[in-house]
Tab-separated table of C-alpha atoms in Angstrom:
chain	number	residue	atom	x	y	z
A	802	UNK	CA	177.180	-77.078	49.296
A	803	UNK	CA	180.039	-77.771	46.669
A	804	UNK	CA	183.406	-74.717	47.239
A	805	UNK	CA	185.532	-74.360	44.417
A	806	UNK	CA	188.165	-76.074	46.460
A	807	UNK	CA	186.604	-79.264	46.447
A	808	UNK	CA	185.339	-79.382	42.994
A	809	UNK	CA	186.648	-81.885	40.533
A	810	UNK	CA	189.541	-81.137	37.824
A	811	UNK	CA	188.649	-80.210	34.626
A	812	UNK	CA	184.820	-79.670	35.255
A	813	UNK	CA	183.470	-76.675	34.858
A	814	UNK	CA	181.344	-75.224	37.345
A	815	UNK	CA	179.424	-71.886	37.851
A	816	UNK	CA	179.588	-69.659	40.881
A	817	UNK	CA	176.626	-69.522	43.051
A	818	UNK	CA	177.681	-67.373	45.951
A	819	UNK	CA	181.222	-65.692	47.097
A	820	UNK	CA	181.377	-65.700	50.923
A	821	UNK	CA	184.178	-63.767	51.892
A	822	UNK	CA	185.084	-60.537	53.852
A	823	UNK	CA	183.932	-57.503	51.689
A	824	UNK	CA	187.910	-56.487	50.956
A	825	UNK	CA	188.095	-60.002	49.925
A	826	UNK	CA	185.307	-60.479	48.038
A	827	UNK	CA	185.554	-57.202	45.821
A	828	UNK	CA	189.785	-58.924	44.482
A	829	UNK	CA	188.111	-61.950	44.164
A	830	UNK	CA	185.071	-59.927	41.961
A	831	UNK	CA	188.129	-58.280	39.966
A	832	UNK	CA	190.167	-61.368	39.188
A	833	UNK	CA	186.125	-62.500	37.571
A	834	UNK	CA	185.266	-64.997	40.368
A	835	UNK	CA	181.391	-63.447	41.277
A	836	UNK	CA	178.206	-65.320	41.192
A	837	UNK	CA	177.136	-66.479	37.503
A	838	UNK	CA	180.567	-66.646	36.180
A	839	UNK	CA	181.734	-70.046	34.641
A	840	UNK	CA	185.215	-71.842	36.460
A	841	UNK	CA	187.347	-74.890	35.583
A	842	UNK	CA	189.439	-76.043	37.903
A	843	UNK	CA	192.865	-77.950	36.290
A	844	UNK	CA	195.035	-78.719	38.800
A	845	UNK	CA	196.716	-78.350	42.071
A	846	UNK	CA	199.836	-76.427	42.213
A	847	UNK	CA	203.303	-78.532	43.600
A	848	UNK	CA	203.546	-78.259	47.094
A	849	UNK	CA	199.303	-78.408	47.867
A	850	UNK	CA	197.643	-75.531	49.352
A	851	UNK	CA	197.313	-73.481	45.944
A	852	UNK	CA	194.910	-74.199	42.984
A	853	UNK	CA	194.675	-73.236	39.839
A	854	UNK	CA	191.751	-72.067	37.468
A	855	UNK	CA	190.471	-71.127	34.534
A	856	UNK	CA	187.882	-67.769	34.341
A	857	UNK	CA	186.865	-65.385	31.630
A	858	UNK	CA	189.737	-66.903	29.663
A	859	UNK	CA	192.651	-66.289	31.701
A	860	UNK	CA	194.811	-68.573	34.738
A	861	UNK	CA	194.464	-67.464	38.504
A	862	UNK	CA	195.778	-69.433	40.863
A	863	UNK	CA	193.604	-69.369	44.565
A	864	UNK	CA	195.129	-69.831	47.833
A	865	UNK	CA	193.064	-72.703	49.504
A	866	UNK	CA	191.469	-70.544	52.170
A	867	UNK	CA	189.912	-68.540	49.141
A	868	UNK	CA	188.705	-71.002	47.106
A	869	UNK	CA	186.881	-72.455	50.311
A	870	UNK	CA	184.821	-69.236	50.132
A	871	UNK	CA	183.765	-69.625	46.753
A	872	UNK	CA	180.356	-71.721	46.765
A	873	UNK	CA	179.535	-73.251	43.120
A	874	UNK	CA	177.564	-75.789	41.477
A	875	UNK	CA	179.168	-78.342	38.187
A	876	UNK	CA	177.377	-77.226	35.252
A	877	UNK	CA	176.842	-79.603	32.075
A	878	UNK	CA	179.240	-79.037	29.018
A	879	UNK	CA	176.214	-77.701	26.585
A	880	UNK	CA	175.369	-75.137	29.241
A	881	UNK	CA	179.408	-74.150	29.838
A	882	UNK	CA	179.854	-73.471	25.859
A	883	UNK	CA	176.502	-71.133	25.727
A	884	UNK	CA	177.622	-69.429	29.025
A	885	UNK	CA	181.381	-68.977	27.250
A	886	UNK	CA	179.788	-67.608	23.759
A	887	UNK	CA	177.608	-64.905	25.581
């Protein structure tokens, strides 16, 4: 199964499943990263080990060991707009 971490640059993708300690999943739920939710990856911070991504319209930046948890799935670019209009 395709993490977050490993997902390409600039595609979008949706979140399928958080696996994560429950502390850990419930700041990861607040910051929008829970199952359903549509994520684009951009780029990889300067010095590796940090990522940074685009949800519900704002710029979070995931340690690697977090985004590992984060199971998700690339969705098309007609299916990312309807997802970002409803």
């Amino acid at each position: 199964m395709n993490t977050l971490q490993n997902s390409a640059n600039t595609v979008p993708c949706c979140i399928i499943e958080v696996k994560a300690e429950q502390k850990q999943k419930l700041r990861l739920y607040d910051m929008g990263f829970y199952t359903g939710s549509i994520v684009i990856p951009l780029y990889e911070c300067w010095g590796g080990g940090t990522k940074v991504y685009e949800v519900k319209q704002t710029l979070i930046a995931l340690r690697q060991q977090d985004a590992e948890n984060i199971c998700v799935r690339e969705v098309d670019k007609i299916c990312s707009k309807k997802a970002v209009k409803s």
